[in-house]
Amino acid sequence: MKQRTTQVKRKTSETNVELTLNLDGKGKSNISTGVGFLDHMLDLFARHALIDLTIKASGDQRVDDHHTVEDVGICLGQALKDALGDKKGITRFASTSVPMQESLADIAIDISGRPALVFNVNFNTDRIGNFDASLVREFLEAFSANAGINLHVNVPYGSNAHHIVEAIFKGLAKALDTAVRINERIEGVPSTKGIM
Ligand SMILES: [Mn+2]
């Protein structure tokens, strides 16, 4: 099988991101974005998606974490899209329901090439530690748009915001692990259109 690995480098006046990704890895990661909570989420994302992932990012955090979080999402999305290549033989669809203590996240994805994000999540707090909870949506928006995936995130219940976000990232990881997997019985791209 062709190696599904890639690297992304992106430098703007706001942030500098360097990322490597191996879609068929073992879940090893080395993440340093300057945003501790994001590092924690991406560590567990890589682990549960069985993706090898390194990210080194720095940004204008004297403003706030917004640009850094968004730009890491952009780069992770670009990397996923690039590593998937022509998408031949991939499973394409997946859904998971992942609990984290009292919280539950239901995730559904379609690696369709037509990005959309549905985000039905209510946080009962604006901050998770010193992390701005609204950036979770910003990250997933940037990720799904650049990866070309349709991502639905539903959290039917949950009270602790840290648990809710952790359930979301674990659920996304488990769904991706399934959706990117090659199914030998699929010939070409899994679409009646012939392209995705
Ligand atoms: Mn945690």
Short mmCIF file of C-alpha atoms and ligand atoms in Angstrom, two decimals:
data_model
loop_
_atom_site.label_atom_id
_atom_site.label_comp_id
_atom_site.label_asym_id
_atom_site.label_seq_id
_atom_site.Cartn_x
_atom_site.Cartn_y
_atom_site.Cartn_z
CA MET A 1 0.00 0.00 0.00
CA LYS A 2 1.10 3.55 -0.75
CA GLN A 3 2.43 5.41 2.27
CA ARG A 4 -0.21 7.73 3.60
CA THR A 5 2.09 10.29 5.17
CA THR A 6 2.47 14.00 4.72
CA GLN A 7 3.91 17.16 6.13
CA VAL A 8 2.51 20.66 6.22
CA LYS A 9 4.32 23.91 6.87
CA ARG A 10 2.33 27.09 7.13
CA LYS A 11 3.67 30.47 8.14
CA THR A 12 1.65 33.67 8.31
CA SER A 13 2.08 36.97 10.11
CA GLU A 14 0.02 35.44 12.94
CA THR A 15 1.26 31.87 13.32
CA ASN A 16 3.92 29.35 12.32
CA VAL A 17 2.84 25.71 12.14
CA GLU A 18 4.86 22.62 11.22
CA LEU A 19 3.09 19.28 11.18
CA THR A 20 3.83 15.70 10.14
CA LEU A 21 1.20 12.99 9.91
CA ASN A 22 1.12 9.26 9.23
CA LEU A 23 -2.41 8.02 8.73
CA ASP A 24 -1.37 4.39 9.22
CA GLY A 25 0.64 4.96 12.36
CA LYS A 26 0.39 3.70 15.90
CA GLY A 27 -0.96 6.77 17.65
CA LYS A 28 2.39 8.25 18.62
CA SER A 29 2.39 11.99 19.01
CA ASN A 30 4.57 14.92 19.87
CA ILE A 31 2.44 18.04 20.11
CA SER A 32 3.54 21.48 21.15
CA THR A 33 1.26 24.33 20.12
CA GLY A 34 1.71 26.69 23.04
CA VAL A 35 -1.94 26.03 23.95
CA GLY A 36 -1.87 23.38 26.67
CA PHE A 37 -5.48 22.29 26.41
CA LEU A 38 -5.19 21.87 22.62
CA ASP A 39 -2.01 19.79 23.08
CA HIS A 40 -3.93 17.54 25.49
CA MET A 41 -6.81 17.08 23.00
CA LEU A 42 -4.52 16.42 20.01
CA ASP A 43 -2.47 13.92 22.02
CA LEU A 44 -5.53 11.85 22.73
CA PHE A 45 -6.85 12.40 19.21
CA ALA A 46 -3.67 10.90 17.70
CA ARG A 47 -3.64 8.06 20.21
CA HIS A 48 -7.21 6.97 19.50
CA ALA A 49 -7.11 7.61 15.74
CA LEU A 50 -3.88 5.55 15.52
CA ILE A 51 -2.38 8.44 13.60
CA ASP A 52 1.26 9.40 14.19
CA LEU A 53 1.28 13.16 14.58
CA THR A 54 3.85 15.81 15.33
CA ILE A 55 2.91 19.46 15.58
CA LYS A 56 5.10 22.40 16.42
CA ALA A 57 3.25 25.67 16.45
CA SER A 58 3.76 29.17 17.70
CA GLY A 59 1.43 32.11 17.38
CA ASP A 60 0.43 35.56 18.45
CA GLN A 61 -0.82 34.48 21.85
CA ARG A 62 -0.28 37.98 23.19
CA VAL A 63 -3.54 38.60 21.26
CA ASP A 64 -5.22 35.34 22.36
CA ASP A 65 -5.24 31.64 21.41
CA HIS A 66 -7.67 32.12 18.53
CA HIS A 67 -5.26 32.30 15.58
CA THR A 68 -3.08 29.46 16.86
CA VAL A 69 -6.01 27.10 17.46
CA GLU A 70 -7.62 27.92 14.12
CA ASP A 71 -4.38 27.58 12.14
CA VAL A 72 -3.49 24.24 13.73
CA GLY A 73 -6.99 23.11 12.67
CA ILE A 74 -6.32 24.31 9.11
CA CYS A 75 -2.99 22.45 8.96
CA LEU A 76 -4.39 19.23 10.43
CA GLY A 77 -7.22 19.35 7.88
CA GLN A 78 -4.79 19.98 4.99
CA ALA A 79 -2.57 17.14 6.18
CA LEU A 80 -5.46 14.69 6.39
CA LYS A 81 -6.68 15.61 2.92
CA ASP A 82 -3.19 15.32 1.48
CA ALA A 83 -2.42 11.99 3.17
CA LEU A 84 -5.71 10.51 1.92
CA GLY A 85 -4.64 11.22 -1.66
CA ASP A 86 -7.15 9.91 -4.23
CA LYS A 87 -9.24 8.25 -1.45
CA LYS A 88 -9.35 4.97 -3.34
CA GLY A 89 -10.68 2.10 -1.24
CA ILE A 90 -11.43 4.11 1.91
CA THR A 91 -14.38 3.21 4.13
CA ARG A 92 -15.52 6.86 3.92
CA PHE A 93 -18.38 6.93 6.49
CA ALA A 94 -18.20 6.34 10.22
CA SER A 95 -20.01 7.22 13.39
CA THR A 96 -19.15 6.77 17.04
CA SER A 97 -20.67 7.44 20.39
CA VAL A 98 -18.02 8.04 23.03
CA PRO A 99 -18.66 8.67 26.70
CA MET A 100 -16.34 10.53 29.03
CA GLN A 101 -17.67 10.06 32.55
CA GLU A 102 -21.00 11.96 32.67
CA SER A 103 -20.67 13.37 29.12
CA LEU A 104 -21.47 11.77 25.76
CA ALA A 105 -20.37 12.78 22.26
CA ASP A 106 -21.98 11.40 19.11
CA ILE A 107 -19.80 11.91 16.06
CA ALA A 108 -20.64 11.17 12.42
CA ILE A 109 -18.29 11.80 9.52
CA ASP A 110 -18.28 11.49 5.77
CA ILE A 111 -14.98 11.99 3.96
CA SER A 112 -16.88 13.36 1.01
CA GLY A 113 -14.79 16.24 -0.28
CA ARG A 114 -17.76 18.48 0.53
CA PRO A 115 -17.06 20.04 3.90
CA ALA A 116 -19.72 20.94 6.42
CA LEU A 117 -19.78 21.15 10.19
CA VAL A 118 -22.83 20.60 12.39
CA PHE A 119 -22.03 21.42 16.01
CA ASN A 120 -24.75 20.88 18.59
CA VAL A 121 -22.82 21.43 21.79
CA ASN A 122 -23.66 23.56 24.78
CA PHE A 123 -20.98 24.44 27.27
CA ASN A 124 -22.12 25.72 30.62
CA THR A 125 -18.89 27.69 30.92
CA ASP A 126 -16.90 30.08 28.70
CA ARG A 127 -13.53 28.80 29.87
CA ILE A 128 -11.95 25.39 30.33
CA GLY A 129 -9.04 26.23 32.58
CA ASN A 130 -7.72 29.22 30.65
CA PHE A 131 -8.89 27.84 27.29
CA ASP A 132 -11.73 29.67 25.52
CA ALA A 133 -14.44 27.00 24.99
CA SER A 134 -15.72 28.70 21.82
CA LEU A 135 -12.44 27.76 20.12
CA VAL A 136 -13.48 24.10 20.00
CA ARG A 137 -15.97 24.96 17.29
CA GLU A 138 -13.43 27.19 15.50
CA PHE A 139 -10.91 24.36 15.46
CA LEU A 140 -13.40 21.81 14.09
CA GLU A 141 -14.66 24.26 11.47
CA ALA A 142 -11.12 24.86 10.20
CA PHE A 143 -10.32 21.15 10.34
CA SER A 144 -13.43 19.94 8.49
CA ALA A 145 -13.28 22.69 5.86
CA ASN A 146 -9.65 21.96 5.00
CA ALA A 147 -9.91 18.17 5.23
CA GLY A 148 -13.01 18.19 3.01
CA ILE A 149 -15.07 16.22 5.49
CA ASN A 150 -18.64 16.47 6.60
CA LEU A 151 -18.50 16.39 10.40
CA HIS A 152 -21.49 16.19 12.73
CA VAL A 153 -20.89 16.69 16.44
CA ASN A 154 -23.78 16.15 18.81
CA VAL A 155 -23.50 16.23 22.58
CA PRO A 156 -26.87 15.15 23.99
CA TYR A 157 -25.76 15.57 27.60
CA GLY A 158 -22.76 16.32 29.76
CA SER A 159 -21.90 18.83 32.44
CA ASN A 160 -18.12 19.12 32.70
CA ALA A 161 -16.75 21.07 29.71
CA HIS A 162 -13.35 19.36 29.85
CA HIS A 163 -15.09 15.98 29.66
CA ILE A 164 -17.35 17.12 26.83
CA VAL A 165 -14.44 18.28 24.66
CA GLU A 166 -12.45 15.16 25.45
CA ALA A 167 -15.40 12.98 24.38
CA ILE A 168 -15.64 14.98 21.14
CA PHE A 169 -11.95 14.55 20.27
CA LYS A 170 -11.94 10.85 21.18
CA GLY A 171 -15.12 10.30 19.16
CA LEU A 172 -13.66 12.13 16.18
CA ALA A 173 -10.52 10.02 16.48
CA LYS A 174 -12.42 6.73 16.57
CA ALA A 175 -14.65 7.77 13.67
CA LEU A 176 -11.65 8.83 11.58
CA ASP A 177 -9.79 5.62 12.35
CA THR A 178 -12.68 3.73 10.77
CA ALA A 179 -13.45 6.11 7.88
CA VAL A 180 -9.87 6.28 6.55
CA ARG A 181 -9.39 2.51 6.70
CA ILE A 182 -8.91 0.73 3.39
CA ASN A 183 -11.53 -1.87 2.55
CA GLU A 184 -10.10 -4.29 -0.02
CA ARG A 185 -13.54 -4.95 -1.50
CA ILE A 186 -13.98 -1.32 -2.51
CA GLU A 187 -12.77 -0.73 -6.05
CA GLY A 188 -11.76 2.86 -6.76
CA VAL A 189 -13.32 5.72 -4.83
CA PRO A 190 -16.43 4.85 -2.78
CA SER A 191 -18.79 7.15 -4.67
CA THR A 192 -21.29 6.62 -7.46
CA LYS A 193 -19.94 9.86 -8.96
CA GLY A 194 -16.53 8.29 -9.44
CA ILE A 195 -14.75 11.16 -7.68
CA MET A 196 -14.84 12.64 -4.21
MN MN B 1 -8.40 15.33 30.29
#
